[in-house]
mmCIF file of C-alpha atoms in Angstrom:
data_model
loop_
_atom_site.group_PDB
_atom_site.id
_atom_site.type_symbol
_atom_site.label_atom_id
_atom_site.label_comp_id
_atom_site.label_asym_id
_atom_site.label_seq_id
_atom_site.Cartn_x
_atom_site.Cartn_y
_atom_site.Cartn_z
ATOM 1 C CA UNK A 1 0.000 0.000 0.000
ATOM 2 C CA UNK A 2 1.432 3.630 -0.780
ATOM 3 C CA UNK A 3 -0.898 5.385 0.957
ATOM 4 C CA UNK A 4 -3.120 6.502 -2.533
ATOM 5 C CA UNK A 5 -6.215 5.040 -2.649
ATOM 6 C CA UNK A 6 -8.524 4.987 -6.100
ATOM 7 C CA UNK A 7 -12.185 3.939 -6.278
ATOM 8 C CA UNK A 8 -13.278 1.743 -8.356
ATOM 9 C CA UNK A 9 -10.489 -0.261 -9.565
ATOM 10 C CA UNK A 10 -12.476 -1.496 -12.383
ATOM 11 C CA UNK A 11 -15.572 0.603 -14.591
ATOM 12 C CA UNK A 12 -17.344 -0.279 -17.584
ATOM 13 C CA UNK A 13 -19.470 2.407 -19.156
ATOM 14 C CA UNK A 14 -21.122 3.457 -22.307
ATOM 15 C CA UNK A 15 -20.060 6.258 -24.414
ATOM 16 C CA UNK A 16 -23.421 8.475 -23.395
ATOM 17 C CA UNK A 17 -22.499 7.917 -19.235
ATOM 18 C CA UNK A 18 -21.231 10.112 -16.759
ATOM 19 C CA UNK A 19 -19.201 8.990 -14.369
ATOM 20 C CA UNK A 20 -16.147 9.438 -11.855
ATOM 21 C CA UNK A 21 -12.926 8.890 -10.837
ATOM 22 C CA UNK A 22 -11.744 9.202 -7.232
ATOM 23 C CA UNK A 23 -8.455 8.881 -5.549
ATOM 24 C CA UNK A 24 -7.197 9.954 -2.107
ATOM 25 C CA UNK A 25 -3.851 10.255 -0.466
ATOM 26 C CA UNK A 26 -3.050 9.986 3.270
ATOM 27 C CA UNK A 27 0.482 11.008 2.659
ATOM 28 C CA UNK A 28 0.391 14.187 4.195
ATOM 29 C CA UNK A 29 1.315 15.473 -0.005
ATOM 30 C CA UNK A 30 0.897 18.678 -1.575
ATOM 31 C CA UNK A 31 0.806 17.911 -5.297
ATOM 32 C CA UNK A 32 -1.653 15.236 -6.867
ATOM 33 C CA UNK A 33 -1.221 13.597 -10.570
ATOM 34 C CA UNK A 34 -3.745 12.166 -13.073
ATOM 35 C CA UNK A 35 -2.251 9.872 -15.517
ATOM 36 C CA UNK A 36 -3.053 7.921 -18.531
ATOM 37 C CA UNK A 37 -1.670 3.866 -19.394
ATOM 38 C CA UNK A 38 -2.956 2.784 -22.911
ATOM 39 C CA UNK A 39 -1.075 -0.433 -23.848
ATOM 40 C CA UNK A 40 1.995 -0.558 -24.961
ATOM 41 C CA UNK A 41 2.415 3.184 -24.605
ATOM 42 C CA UNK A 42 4.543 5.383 -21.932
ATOM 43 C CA UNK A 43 2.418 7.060 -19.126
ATOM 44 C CA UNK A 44 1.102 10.033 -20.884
ATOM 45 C CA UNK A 45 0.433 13.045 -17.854
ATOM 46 C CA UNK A 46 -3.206 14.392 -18.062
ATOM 47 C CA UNK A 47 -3.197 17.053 -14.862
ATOM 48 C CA UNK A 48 -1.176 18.484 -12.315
ATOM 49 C CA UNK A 49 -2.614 19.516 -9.394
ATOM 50 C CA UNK A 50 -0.381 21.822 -7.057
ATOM 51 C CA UNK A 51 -1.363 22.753 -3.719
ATOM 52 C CA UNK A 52 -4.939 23.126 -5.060
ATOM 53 C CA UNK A 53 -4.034 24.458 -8.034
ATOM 54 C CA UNK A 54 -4.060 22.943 -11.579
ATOM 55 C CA UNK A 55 -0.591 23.489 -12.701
ATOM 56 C CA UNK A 56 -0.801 21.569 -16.094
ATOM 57 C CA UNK A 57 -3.484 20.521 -18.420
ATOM 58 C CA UNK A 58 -1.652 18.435 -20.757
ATOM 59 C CA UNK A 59 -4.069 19.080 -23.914
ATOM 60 C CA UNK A 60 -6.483 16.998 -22.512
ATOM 61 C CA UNK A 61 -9.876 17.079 -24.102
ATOM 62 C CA UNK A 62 -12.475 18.275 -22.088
ATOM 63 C CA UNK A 63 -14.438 15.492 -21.827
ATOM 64 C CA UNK A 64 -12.224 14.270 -18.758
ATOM 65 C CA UNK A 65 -12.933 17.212 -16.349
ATOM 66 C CA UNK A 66 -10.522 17.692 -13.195
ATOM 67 C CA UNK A 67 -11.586 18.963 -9.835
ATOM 68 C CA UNK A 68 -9.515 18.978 -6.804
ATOM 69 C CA UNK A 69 -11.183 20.253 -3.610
ATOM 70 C CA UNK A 70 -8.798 19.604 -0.690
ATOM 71 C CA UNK A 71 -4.834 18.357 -1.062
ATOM 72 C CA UNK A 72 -6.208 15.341 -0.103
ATOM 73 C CA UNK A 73 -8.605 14.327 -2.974
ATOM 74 C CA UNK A 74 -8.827 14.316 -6.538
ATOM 75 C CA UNK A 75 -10.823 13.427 -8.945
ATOM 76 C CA UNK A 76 -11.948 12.797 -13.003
ATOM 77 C CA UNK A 77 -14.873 13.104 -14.248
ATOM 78 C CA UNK A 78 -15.835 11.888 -17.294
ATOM 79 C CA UNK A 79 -18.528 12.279 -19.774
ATOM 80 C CA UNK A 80 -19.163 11.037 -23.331
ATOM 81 C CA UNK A 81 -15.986 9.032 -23.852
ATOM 82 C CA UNK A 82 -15.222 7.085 -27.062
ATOM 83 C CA UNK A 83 -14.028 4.206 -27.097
ATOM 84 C CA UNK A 84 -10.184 5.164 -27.232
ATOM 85 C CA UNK A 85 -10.107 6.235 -24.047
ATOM 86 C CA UNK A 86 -10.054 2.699 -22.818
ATOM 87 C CA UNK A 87 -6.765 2.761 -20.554
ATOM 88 C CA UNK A 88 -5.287 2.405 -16.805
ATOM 89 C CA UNK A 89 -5.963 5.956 -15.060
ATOM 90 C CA UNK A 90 -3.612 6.276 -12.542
ATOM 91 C CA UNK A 91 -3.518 8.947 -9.867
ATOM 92 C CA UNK A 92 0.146 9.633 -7.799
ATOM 93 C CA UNK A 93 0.861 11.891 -5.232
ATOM 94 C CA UNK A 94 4.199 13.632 -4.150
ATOM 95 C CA UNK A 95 5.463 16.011 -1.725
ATOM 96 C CA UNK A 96 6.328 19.325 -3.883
ATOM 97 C CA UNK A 97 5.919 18.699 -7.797
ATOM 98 C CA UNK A 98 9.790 17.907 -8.362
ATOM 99 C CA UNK A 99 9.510 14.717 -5.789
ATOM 100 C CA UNK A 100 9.083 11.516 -5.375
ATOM 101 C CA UNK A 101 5.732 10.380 -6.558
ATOM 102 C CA UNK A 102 3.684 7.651 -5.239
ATOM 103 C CA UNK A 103 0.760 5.561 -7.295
ATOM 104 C CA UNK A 104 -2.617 4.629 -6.710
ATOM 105 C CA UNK A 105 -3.800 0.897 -7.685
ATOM 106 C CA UNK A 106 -5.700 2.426 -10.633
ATOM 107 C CA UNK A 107 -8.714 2.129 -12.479
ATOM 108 C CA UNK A 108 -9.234 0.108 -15.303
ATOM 109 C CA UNK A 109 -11.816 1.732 -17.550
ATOM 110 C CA UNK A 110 -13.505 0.331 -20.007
ATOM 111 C CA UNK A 111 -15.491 1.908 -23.160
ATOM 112 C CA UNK A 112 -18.595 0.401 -24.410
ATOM 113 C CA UNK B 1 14.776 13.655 -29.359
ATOM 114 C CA UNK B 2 12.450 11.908 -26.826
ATOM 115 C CA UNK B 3 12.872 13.803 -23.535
ATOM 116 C CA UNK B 4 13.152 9.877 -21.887
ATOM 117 C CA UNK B 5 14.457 7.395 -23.785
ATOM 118 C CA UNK B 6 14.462 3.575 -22.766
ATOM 119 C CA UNK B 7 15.396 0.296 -25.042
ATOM 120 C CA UNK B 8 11.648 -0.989 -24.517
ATOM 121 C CA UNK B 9 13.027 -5.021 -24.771
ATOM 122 C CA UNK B 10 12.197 -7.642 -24.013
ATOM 123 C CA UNK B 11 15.455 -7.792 -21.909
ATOM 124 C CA UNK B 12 15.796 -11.559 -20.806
ATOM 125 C CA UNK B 13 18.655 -12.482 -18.412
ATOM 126 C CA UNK B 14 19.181 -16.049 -16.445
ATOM 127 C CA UNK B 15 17.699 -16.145 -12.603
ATOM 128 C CA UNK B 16 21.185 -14.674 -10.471
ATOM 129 C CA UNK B 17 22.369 -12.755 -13.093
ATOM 130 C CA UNK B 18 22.677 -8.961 -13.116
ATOM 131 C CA UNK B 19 20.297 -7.455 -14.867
ATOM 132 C CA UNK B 20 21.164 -3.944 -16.484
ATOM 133 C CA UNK B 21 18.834 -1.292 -17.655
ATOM 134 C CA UNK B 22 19.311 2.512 -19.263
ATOM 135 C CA UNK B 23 17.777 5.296 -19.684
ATOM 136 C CA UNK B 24 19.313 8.421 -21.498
ATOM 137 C CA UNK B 25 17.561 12.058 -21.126
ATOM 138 C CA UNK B 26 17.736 14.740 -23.239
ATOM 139 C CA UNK B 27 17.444 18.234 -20.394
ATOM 140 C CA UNK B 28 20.968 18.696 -19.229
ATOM 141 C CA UNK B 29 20.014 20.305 -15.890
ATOM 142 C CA UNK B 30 17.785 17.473 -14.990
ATOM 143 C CA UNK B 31 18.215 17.012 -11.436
ATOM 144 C CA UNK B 32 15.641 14.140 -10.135
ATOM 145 C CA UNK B 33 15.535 10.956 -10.926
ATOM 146 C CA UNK B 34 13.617 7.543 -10.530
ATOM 147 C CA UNK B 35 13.061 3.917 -11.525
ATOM 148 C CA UNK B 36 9.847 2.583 -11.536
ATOM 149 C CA UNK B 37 8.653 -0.980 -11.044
ATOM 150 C CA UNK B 38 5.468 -1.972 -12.734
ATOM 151 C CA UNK B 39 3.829 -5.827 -13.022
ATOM 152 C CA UNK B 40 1.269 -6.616 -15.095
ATOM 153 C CA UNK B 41 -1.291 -4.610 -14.269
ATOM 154 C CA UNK B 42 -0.542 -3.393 -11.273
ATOM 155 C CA UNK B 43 0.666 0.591 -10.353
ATOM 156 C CA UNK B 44 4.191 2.174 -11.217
ATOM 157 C CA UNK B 45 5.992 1.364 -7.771
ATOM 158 C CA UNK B 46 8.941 3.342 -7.071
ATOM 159 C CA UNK B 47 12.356 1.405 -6.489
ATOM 160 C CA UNK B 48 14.900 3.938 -6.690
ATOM 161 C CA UNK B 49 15.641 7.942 -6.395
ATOM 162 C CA UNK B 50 18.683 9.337 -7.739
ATOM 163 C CA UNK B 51 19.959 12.997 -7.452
ATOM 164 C CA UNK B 52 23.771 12.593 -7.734
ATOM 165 C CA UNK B 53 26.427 11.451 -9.977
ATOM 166 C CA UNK B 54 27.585 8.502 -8.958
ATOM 167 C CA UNK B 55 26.272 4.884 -7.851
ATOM 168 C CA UNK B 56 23.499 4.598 -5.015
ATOM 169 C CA UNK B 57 22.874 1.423 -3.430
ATOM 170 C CA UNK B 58 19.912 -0.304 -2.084
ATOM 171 C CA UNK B 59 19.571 -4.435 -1.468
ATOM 172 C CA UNK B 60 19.793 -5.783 -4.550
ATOM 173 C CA UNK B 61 19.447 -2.582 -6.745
ATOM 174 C CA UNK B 62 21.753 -0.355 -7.388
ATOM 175 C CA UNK B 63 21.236 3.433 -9.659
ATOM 176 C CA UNK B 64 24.044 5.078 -11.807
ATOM 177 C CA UNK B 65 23.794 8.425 -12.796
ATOM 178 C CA UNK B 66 25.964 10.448 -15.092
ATOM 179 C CA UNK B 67 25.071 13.966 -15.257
ATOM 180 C CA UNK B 68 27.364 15.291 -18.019
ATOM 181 C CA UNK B 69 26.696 12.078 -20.302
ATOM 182 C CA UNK B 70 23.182 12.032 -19.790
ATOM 183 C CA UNK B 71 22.656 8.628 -18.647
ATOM 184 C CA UNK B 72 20.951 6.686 -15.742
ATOM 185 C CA UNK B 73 20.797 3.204 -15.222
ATOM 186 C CA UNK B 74 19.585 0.169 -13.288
ATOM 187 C CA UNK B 75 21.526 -2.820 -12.000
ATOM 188 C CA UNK B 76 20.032 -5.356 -10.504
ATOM 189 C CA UNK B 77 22.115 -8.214 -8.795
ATOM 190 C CA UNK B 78 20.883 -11.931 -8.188
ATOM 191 C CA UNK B 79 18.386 -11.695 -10.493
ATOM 192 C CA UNK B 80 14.918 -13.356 -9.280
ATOM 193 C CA UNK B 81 12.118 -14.354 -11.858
ATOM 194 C CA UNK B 82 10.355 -12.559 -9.223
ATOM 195 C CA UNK B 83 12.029 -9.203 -10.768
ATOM 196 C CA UNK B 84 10.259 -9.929 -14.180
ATOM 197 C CA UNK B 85 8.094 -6.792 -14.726
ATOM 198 C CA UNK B 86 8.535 -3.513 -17.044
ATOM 199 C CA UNK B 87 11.360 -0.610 -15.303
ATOM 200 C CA UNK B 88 10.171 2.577 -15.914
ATOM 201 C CA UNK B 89 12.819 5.582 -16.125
ATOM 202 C CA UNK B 90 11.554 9.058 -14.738
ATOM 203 C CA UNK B 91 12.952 12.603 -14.909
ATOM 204 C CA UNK B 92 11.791 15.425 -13.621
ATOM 205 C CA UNK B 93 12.420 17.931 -16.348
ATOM 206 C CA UNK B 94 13.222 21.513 -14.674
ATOM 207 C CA UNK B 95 12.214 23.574 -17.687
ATOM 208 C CA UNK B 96 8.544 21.416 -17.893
ATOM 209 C CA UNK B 97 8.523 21.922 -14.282
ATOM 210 C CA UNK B 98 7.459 17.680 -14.636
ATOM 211 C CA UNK B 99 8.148 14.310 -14.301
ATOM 212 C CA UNK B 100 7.950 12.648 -17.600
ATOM 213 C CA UNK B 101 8.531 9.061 -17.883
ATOM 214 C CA UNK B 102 10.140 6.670 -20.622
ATOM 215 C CA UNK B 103 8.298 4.003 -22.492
ATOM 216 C CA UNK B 104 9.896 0.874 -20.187
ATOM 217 C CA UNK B 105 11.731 -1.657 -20.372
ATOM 218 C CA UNK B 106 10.403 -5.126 -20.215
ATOM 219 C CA UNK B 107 12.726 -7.574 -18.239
ATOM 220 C CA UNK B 108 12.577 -11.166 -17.930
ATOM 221 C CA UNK B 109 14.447 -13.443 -15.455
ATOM 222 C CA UNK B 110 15.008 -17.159 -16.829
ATOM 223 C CA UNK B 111 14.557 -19.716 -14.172
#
C-alpha cells in the first residue's frame, strides 16, 4: 500500500455515461497527478494539481474534467468518452511537484 | 529527441544474473531521478531515487547516474524471476517543471 487510494479499480461504461474517478492520499502530499496507461504506450500526464491548483493541463480534451477540492482528494470526471479512451488511469501523489511520486492501484476503464 | 528514452526489450537475463537497464535524457540540468517498477497490471511502484552522480545502493538494486553524459541506469544483482516486470525511467524535467517518464523496459528473469 502507498498510501493513494482509487475507487473503483475497475468501470465499464457506455459512451453516453457520466461517471467518476476518485483517488485519495493519506500522505500528508501537496501535489496530486492524473495519468493515462494505454497499452503498450509510456504514461502520458493528463493534470497536475499543485497545492490546489491545476498546474498543467496536458491538452487533454475536455471530456475528462478535473476537480480537486482539498490536497487530499482528486478526482476525473468523465462524460461522453469514445471508445479510445479505454486505458489504466492512474492517480500519484508527491510532496512538492519535483519529488518523489507515489501511485494509486488504478482504475481500469472500459469503453462500451 | 524523446525527452526519456528507454530500449523498450524484451530484456531476458538467467535467474542470479545482473540485470542492467538505461535510460538516457535529453534536459541537461535534470536534477531528479527515478526507476519505476510496474507488473502486469498493477501501479508504477517506485524502487529507486537518484539525485547525484555517482552509484546509489539499495539491497539488490543499485542506480548510476551520469550527469554530463546524460545517462541513468539500473543494476540489478541476483536476479529473481520474481524481478520480471517492465522498469520505468523518470525525470523530472526543470524547464517542464514535470516528471515525464520513458516508455519501459520489459525484463525477464530465466529460471
Amino acid at each position: 500500500e502507498t498510501g493513494v487510494t482509487q475507487t473503483p479499480r475497475h468501470l465499464v461504461m457506455g459512451m453516453t455515461n457520466k461517471k467518476s474517478l476518485k483517488c485519495e492520499q493519506h500522505l500528508g502530499h501537496n501535489a496530486m497527478y492524473w495519468y493515462k496507461q494505454s497499452a503498450k504506450k509510456p504514461l502520458e500526464l493528463m493534470f497536475v494539481y499543485n497545492f490546489k491548483e491545476q498546474t498543467e493541463n496536458n491538452s487533454v480534451p475536455s471530456r475528462f474534467s478535473p476537480e480537486c477540492p482539498n490536497s487530499s482528494h482528486l478526482f476525473l470526471h468523465l462524460h461522453t468518452l469514445q471508445p479510445e479512451d479505454s486505458a489504466l488511469y492512474l492517480c500519484a501523489s508527491s510532496q512538492d511537484i519535483a519529488g518523489e511520486q507515489f501511485f494509486g492501484p488504478g482504475t481500469r476503464l472500459t469503453v462500451l | 529527441q524523446k525527452e526519456v528514452e528507454q530500449n523498450s526489450g524484451p530484456l531476458s537475463v538467467p535467474e542470479g544474473a545482473i540485470a542492467s537497464l538505461n535510460c538516457t535524457y535529453s534536459d541537461r540540468v535534470s536534477q531528479s531521478f527515478f526507476w519505476y517498477r510496474q507488473y502486469s497490471g498493477k501501479s508504477p511502484e517506485l524502487i529507486m531515487s537518484i539525485y547525484s552522480n555517482g552509484d546509489k545502493e539499495d539491497g539488490r538494486f543499485t542506480a548510476q547516474l551520469n550527469k554530463a553524459s546524460q545517462y541513468v541506469s539500473l543494476l540489478i544483482r541476483d536476479s529473481q524471476p520474481s524481478d520480471s516486470a517492465t522498469y520505468l525511467c523518470a525525470v523530472y524535467i526543470q524547464g517542464a517543471q514535470k516528471l515525464v517518464f520513458g516508455q519501459g523496459t520489459r525484463l525477464t528473469i530465466n529460471p
